[in-house]
Short mmCIF file of N, CA and C and ligand atoms in Angstrom, two decimals:
data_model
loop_
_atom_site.label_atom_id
_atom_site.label_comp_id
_atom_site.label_asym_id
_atom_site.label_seq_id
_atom_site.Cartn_x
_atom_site.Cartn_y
_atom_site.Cartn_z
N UNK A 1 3.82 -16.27 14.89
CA UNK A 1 4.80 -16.74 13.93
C UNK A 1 4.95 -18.25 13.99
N UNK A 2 5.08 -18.46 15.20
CA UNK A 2 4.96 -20.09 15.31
C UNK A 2 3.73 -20.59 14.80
N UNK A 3 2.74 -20.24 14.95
CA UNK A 3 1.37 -20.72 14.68
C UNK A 3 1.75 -20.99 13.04
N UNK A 4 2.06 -19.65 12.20
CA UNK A 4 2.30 -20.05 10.58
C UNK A 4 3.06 -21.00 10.30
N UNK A 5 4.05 -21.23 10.93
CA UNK A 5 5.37 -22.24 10.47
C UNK A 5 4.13 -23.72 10.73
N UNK A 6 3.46 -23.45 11.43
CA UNK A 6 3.10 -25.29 11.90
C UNK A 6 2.19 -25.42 11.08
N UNK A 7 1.05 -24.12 10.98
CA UNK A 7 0.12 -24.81 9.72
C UNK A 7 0.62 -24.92 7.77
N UNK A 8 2.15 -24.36 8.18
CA UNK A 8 2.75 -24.69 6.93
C UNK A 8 2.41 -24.06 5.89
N UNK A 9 1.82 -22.51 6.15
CA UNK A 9 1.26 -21.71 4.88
C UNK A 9 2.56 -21.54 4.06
N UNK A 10 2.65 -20.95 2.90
CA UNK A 10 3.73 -20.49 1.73
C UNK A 10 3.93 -19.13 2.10
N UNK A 11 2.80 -18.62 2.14
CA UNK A 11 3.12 -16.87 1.79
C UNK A 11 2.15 -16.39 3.09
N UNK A 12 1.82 -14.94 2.98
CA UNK A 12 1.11 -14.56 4.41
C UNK A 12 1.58 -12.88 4.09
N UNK A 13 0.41 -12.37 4.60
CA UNK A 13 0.87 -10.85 4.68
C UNK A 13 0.31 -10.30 5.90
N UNK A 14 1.12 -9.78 6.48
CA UNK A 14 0.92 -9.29 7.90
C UNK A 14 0.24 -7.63 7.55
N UNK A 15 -1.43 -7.45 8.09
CA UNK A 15 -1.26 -5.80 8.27
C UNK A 15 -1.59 -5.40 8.97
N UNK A 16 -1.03 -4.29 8.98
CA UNK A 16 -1.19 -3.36 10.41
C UNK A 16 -2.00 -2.58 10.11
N UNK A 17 -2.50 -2.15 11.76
CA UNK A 17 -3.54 -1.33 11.93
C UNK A 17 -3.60 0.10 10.92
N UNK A 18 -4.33 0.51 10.84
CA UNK A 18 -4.46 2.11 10.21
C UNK A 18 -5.18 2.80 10.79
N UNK A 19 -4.33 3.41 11.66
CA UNK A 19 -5.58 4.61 12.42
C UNK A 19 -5.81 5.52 11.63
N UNK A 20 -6.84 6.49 11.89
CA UNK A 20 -7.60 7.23 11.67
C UNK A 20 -7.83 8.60 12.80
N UNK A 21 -8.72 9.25 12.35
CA UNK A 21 -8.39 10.41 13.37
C UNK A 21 -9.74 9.91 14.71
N UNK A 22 -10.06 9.21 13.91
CA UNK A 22 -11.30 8.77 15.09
C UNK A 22 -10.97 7.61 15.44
N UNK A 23 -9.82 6.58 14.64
CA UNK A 23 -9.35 5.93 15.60
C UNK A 23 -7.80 5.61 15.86
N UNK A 24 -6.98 6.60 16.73
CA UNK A 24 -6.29 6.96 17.04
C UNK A 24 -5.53 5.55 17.68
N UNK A 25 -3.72 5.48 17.44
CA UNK A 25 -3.12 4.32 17.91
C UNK A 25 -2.05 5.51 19.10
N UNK A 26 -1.80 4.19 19.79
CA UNK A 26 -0.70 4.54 20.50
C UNK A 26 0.41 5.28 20.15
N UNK A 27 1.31 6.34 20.31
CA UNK A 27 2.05 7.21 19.41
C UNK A 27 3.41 5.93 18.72
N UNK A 28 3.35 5.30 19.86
CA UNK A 28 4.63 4.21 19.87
C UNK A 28 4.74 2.81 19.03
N UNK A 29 3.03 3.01 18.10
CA UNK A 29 2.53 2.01 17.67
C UNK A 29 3.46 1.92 16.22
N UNK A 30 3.63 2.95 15.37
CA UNK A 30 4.36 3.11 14.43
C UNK A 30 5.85 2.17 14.44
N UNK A 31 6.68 2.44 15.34
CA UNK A 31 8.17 1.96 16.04
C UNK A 31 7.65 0.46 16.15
N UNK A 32 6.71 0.31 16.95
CA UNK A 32 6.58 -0.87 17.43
C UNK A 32 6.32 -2.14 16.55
N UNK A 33 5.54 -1.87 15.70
CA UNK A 33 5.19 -2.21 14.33
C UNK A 33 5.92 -2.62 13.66
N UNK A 34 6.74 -1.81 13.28
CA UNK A 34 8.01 -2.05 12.58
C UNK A 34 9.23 -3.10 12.81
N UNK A 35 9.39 -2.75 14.31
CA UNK A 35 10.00 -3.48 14.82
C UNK A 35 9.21 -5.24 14.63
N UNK A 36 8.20 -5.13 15.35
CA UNK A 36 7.48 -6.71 14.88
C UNK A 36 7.66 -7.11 13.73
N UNK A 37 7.46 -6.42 12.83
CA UNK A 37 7.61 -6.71 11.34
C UNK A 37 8.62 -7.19 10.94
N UNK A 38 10.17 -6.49 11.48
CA UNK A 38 11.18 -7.18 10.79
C UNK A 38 11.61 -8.47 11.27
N UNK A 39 11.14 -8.28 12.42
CA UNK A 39 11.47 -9.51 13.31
C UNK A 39 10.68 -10.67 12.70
N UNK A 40 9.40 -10.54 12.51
CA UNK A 40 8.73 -11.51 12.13
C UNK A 40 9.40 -12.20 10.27
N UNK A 41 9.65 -11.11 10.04
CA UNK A 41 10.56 -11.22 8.61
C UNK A 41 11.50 -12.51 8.49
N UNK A 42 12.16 -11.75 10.00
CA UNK A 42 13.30 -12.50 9.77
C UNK A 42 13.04 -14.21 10.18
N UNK A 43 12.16 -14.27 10.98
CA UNK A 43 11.62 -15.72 11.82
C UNK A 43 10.86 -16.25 10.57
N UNK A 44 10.16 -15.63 9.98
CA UNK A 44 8.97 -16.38 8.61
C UNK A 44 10.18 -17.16 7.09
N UNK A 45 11.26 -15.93 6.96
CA UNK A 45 12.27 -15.90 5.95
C UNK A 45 13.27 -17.53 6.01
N UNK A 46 13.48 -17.53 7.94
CA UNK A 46 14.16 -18.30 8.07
C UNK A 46 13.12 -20.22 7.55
N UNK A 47 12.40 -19.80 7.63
CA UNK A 47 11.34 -21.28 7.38
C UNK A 47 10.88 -21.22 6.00
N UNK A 48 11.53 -20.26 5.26
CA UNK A 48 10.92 -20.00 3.91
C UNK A 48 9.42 -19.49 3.79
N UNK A 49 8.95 -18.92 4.75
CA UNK A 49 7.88 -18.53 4.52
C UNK A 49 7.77 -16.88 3.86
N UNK A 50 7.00 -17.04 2.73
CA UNK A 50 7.13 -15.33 2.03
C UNK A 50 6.04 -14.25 2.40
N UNK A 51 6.69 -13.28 3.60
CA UNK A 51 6.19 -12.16 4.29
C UNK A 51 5.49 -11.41 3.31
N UNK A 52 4.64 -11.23 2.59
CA UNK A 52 4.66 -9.98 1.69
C UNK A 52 5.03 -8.54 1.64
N UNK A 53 4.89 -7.48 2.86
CA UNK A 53 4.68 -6.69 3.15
C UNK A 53 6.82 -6.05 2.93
N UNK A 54 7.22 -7.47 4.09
CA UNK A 54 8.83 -6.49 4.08
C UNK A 54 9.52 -7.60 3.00
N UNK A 55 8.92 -8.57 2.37
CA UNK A 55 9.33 -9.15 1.25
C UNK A 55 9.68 -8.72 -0.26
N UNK A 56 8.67 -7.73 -0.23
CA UNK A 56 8.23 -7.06 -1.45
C UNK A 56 9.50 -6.19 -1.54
N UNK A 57 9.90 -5.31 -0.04
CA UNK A 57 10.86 -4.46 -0.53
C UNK A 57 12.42 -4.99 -0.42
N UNK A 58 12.36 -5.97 0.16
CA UNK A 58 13.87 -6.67 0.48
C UNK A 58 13.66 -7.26 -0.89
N UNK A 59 13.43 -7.49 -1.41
CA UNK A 59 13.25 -8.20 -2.75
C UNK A 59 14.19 -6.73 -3.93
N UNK A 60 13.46 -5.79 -3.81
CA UNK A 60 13.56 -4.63 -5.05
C UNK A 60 15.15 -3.99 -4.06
N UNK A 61 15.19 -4.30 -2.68
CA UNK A 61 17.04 -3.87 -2.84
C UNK A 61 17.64 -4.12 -2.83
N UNK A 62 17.50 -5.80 -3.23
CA UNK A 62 18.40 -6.61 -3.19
C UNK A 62 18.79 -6.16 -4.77
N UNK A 63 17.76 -6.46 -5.58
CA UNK A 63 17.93 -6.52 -6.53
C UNK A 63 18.53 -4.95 -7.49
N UNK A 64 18.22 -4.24 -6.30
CA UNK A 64 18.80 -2.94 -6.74
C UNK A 64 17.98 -2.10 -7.85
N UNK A 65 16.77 -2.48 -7.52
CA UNK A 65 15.69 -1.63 -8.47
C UNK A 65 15.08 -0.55 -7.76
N UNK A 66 14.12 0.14 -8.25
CA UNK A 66 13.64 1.16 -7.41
C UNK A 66 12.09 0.62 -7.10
N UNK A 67 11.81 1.14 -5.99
CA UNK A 67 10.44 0.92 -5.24
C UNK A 67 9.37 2.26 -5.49
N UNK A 68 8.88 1.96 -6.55
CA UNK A 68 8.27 3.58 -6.63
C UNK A 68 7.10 3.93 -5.83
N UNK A 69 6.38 2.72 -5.33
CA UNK A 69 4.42 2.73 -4.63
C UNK A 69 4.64 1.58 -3.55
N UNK A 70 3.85 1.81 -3.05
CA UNK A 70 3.41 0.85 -1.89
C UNK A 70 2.23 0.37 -2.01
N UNK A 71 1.57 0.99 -3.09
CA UNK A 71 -0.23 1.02 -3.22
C UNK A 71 -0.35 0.43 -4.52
N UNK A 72 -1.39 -0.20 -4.65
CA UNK A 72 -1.95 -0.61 -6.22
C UNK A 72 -2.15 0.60 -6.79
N UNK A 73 -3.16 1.19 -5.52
CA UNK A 73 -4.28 1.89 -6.29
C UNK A 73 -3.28 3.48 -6.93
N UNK A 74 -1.87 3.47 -6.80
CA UNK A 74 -0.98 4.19 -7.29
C UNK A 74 -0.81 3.65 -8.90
N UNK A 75 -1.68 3.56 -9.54
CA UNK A 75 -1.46 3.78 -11.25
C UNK A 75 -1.57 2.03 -11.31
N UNK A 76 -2.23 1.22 -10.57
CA UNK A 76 -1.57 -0.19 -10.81
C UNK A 76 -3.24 -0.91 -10.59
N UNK A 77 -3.97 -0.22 -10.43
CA UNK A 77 -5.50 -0.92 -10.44
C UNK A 77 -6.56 -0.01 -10.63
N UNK A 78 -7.81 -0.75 -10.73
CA UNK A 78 -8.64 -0.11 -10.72
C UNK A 78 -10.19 -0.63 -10.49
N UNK A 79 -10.38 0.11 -9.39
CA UNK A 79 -11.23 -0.66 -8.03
C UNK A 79 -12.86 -0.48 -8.93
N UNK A 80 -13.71 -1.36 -9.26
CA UNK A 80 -15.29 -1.37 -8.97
C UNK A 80 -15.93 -1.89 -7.70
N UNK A 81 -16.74 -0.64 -7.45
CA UNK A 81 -17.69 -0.79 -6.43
C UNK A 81 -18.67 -1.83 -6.71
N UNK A 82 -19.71 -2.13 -5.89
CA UNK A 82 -20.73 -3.17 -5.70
C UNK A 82 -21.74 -2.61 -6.81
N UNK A 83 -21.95 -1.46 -6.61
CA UNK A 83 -23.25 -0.87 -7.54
C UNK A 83 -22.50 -0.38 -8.93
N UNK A 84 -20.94 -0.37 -9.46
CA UNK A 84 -20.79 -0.82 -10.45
C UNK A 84 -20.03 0.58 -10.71
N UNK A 85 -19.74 1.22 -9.88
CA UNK A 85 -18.83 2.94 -9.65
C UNK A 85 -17.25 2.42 -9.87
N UNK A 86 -16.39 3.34 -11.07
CA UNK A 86 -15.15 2.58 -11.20
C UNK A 86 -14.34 3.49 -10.27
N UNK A 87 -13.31 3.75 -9.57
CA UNK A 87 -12.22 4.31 -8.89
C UNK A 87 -11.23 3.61 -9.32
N UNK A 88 -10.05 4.31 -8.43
CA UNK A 88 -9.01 4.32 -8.00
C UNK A 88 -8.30 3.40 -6.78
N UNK A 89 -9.57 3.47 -5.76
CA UNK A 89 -8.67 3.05 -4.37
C UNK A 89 -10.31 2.58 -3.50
N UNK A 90 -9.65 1.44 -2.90
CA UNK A 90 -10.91 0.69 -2.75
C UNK A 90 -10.70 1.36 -1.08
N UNK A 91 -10.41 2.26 -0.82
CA UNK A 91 -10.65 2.88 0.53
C UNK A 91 -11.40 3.83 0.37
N UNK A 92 -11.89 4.45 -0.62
CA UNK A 92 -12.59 5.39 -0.57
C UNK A 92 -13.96 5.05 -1.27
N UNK A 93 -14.13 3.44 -1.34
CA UNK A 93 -15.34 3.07 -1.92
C UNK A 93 -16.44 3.42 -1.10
N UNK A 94 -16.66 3.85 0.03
CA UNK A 94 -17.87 4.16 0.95
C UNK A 94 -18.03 5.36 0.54
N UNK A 95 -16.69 6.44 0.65
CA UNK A 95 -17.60 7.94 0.11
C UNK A 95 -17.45 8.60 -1.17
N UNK A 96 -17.25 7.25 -2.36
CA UNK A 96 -16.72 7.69 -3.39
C UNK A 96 -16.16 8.83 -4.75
N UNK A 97 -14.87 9.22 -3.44
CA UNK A 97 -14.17 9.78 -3.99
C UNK A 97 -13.38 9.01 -4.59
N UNK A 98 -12.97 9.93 -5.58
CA UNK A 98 -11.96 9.31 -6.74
C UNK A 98 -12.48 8.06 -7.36
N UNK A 99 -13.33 7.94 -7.15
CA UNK A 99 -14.49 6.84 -8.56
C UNK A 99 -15.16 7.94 -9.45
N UNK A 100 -14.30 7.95 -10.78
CA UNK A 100 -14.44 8.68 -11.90
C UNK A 100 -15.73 8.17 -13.12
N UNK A 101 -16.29 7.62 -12.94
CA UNK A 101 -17.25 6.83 -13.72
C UNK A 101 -17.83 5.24 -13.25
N UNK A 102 -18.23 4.81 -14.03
CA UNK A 102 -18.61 3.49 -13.88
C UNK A 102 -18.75 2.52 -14.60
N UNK A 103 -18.79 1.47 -14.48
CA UNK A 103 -18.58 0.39 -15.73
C UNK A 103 -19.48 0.62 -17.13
N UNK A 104 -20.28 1.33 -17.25
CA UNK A 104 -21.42 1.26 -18.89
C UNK A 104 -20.59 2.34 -19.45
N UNK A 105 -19.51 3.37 -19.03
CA UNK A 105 -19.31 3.99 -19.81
C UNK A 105 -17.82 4.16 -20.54
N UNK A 106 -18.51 3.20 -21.94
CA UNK A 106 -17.15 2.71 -22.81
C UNK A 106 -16.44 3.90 -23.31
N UNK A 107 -16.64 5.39 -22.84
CA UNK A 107 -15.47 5.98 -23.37
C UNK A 107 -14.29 6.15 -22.41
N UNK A 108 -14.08 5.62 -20.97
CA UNK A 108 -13.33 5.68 -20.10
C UNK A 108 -11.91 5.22 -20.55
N UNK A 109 -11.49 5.56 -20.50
CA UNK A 109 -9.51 5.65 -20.44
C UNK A 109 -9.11 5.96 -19.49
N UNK A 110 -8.36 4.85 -19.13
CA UNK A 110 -7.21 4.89 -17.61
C UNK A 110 -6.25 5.86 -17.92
N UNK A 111 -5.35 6.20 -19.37
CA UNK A 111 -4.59 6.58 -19.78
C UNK A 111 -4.33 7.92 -20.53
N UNK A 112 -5.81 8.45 -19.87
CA UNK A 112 -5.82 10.25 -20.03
C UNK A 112 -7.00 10.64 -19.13
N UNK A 113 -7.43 9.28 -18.15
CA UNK A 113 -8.18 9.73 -17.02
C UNK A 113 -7.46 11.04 -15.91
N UNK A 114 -7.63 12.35 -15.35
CA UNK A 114 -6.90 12.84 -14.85
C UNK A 114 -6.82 12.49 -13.31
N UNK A 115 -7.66 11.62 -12.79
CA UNK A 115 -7.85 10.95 -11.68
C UNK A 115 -6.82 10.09 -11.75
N UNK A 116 -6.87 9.05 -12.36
CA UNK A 116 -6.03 8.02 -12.81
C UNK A 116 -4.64 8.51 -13.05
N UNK A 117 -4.41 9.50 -13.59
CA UNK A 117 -3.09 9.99 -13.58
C UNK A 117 -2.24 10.76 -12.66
N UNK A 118 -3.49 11.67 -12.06
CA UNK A 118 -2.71 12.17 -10.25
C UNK A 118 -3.00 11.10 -9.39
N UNK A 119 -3.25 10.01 -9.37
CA UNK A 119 -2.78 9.03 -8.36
C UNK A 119 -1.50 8.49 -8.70
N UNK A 120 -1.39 8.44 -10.60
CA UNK A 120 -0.35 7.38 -10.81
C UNK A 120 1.34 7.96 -10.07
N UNK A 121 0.99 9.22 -10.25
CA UNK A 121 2.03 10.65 -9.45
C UNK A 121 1.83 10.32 -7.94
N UNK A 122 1.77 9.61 -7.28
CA UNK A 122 1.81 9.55 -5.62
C UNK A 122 2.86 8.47 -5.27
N UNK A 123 4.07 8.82 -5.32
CA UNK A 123 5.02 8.09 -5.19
C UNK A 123 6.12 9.27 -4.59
N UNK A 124 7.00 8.71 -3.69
CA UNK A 124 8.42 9.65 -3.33
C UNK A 124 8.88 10.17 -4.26
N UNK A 125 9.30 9.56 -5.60
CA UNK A 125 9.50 9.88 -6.56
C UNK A 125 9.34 11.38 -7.41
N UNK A 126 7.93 11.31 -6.85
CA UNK A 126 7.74 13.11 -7.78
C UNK A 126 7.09 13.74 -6.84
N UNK A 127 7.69 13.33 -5.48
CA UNK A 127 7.22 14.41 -4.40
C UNK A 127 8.79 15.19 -3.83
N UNK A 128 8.59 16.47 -3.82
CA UNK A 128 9.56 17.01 -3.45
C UNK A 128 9.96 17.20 -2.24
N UNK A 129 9.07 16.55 -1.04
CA UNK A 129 9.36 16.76 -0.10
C UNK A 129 9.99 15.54 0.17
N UNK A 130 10.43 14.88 -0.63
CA UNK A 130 10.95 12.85 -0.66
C UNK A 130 12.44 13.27 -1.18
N UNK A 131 12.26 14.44 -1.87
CA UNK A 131 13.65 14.39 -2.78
C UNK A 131 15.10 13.98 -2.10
N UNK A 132 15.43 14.54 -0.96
CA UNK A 132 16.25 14.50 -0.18
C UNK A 132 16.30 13.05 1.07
N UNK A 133 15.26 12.49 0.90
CA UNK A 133 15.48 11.43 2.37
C UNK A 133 16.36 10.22 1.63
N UNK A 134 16.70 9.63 2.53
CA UNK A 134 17.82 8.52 1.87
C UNK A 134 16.92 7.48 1.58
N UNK A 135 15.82 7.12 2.01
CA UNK A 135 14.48 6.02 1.80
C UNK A 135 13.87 6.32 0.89
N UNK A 136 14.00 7.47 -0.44
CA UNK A 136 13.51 7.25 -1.32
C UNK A 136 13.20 6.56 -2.20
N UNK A 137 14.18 5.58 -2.12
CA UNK A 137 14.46 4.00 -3.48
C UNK A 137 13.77 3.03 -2.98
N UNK A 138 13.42 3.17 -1.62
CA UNK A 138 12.57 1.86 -1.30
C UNK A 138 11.39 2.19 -0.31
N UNK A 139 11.13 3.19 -0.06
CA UNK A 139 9.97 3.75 0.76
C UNK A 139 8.57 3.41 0.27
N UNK A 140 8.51 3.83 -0.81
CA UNK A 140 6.85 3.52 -1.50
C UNK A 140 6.23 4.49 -1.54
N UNK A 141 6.32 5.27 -0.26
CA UNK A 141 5.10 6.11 0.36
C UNK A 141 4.46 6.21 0.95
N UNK A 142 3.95 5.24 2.00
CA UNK A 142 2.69 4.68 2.15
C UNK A 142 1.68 4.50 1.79
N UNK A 143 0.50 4.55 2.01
CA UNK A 143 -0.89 4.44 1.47
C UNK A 143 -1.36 6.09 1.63
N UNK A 144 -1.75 6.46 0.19
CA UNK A 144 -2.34 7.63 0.10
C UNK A 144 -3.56 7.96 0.54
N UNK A 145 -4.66 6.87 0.84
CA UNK A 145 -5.83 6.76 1.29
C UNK A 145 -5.49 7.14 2.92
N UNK A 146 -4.69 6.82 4.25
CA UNK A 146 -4.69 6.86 5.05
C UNK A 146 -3.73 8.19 5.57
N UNK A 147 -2.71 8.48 4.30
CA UNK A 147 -2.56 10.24 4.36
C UNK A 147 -3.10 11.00 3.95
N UNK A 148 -4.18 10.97 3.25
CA UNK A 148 -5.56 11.65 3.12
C UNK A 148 -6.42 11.98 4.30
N UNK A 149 -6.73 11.20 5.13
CA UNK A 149 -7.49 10.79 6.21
C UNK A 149 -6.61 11.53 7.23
N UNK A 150 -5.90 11.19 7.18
CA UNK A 150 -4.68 11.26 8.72
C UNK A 150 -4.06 13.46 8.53
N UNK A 151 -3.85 13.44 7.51
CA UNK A 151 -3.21 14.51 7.39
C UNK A 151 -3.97 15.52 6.77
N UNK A 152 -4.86 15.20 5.35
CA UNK A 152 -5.39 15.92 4.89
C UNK A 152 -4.55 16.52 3.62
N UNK A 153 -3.62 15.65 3.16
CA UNK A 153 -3.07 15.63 1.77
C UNK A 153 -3.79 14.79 0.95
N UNK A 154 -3.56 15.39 -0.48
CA UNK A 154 -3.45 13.67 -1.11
C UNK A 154 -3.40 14.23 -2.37
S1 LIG B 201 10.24 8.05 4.35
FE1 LIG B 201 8.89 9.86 4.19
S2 LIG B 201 10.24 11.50 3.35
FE2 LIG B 201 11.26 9.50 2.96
S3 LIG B 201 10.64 8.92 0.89
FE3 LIG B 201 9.21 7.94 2.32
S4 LIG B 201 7.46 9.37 2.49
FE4 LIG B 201 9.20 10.51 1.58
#
């Protein structure tokens, strides 16, 4: 944190690890994380420096809006591969899933793609198992790519 304040960056986004099942974190890594995070929030905030990560959501409760994604690739982008394969989520560009076509083919629509539209649905929002937690308005969700992986939802 000190290091950012001296080279005087503006903005900065801190990320954290993403395990996987093959590469597994400390159970305590989650807590711990978090904890760094706000802390660092609060040390970056105080120098005006803009955190992205816990910026984004201190931003939407301050303002008292709702936080529906945490992810682009939740209805808000749309990833091309190297060899020209269009998706969804640039985490799954190695075994491309959820790359529904590819750039030559001009009849593609984001907007009755059914790929494109069950991602745009991956939010707390229209999950019922979110309905009830009090972090629904500002949770996001996490990244659907790494509860795919991790759990075997998606
Ligand atoms: S914290 Fe968990 S249960 Fe609560 S809204 Fe987020 S994903 Fe759903």
């Amino acid at each position: 944190m000190e290091w950012l304040k001296n080279i005087e960056v503006y903005d900065v986004g801190l990320n954290i690890i993403r395990p996987t099942l093959r590469f597994p974190v400390d159970p305590g890594y989650a807590d711990q994380v978090a904890d760094s995070l706000i802390e660092g929030y609060k040390f970056l905030s105080k120098q005006e420096i803009y955190e992205d990560r816990m910026e984004r959501k201190v931003k939407t409760f301050i303002e008292g809006i709702v936080y529906p994604y945490d992810r682009a690739g939740c209805g808000n982008q749309i990833v091309v591969s190297s060899s020209g394969k269009v998706g969804v989520c640039a985490g799954f560009t190695g075994t491309k899933k959820y790359f529904m076509t590819d750039v030559f083919d001009r009849s593609f629509d984001h907007r009755t793609d059914q790929t494109f539209l069950l991602w745009s649905k991956k939010s707390p929002l229209a999950m019922k198992e979110c309905f009830d937690c009090p972090a629904i308005g500002i949770c996001g969700g996490g990244c659907p790519h790494n509860a795919e992986l991790n759990k075997k939802i998606g």
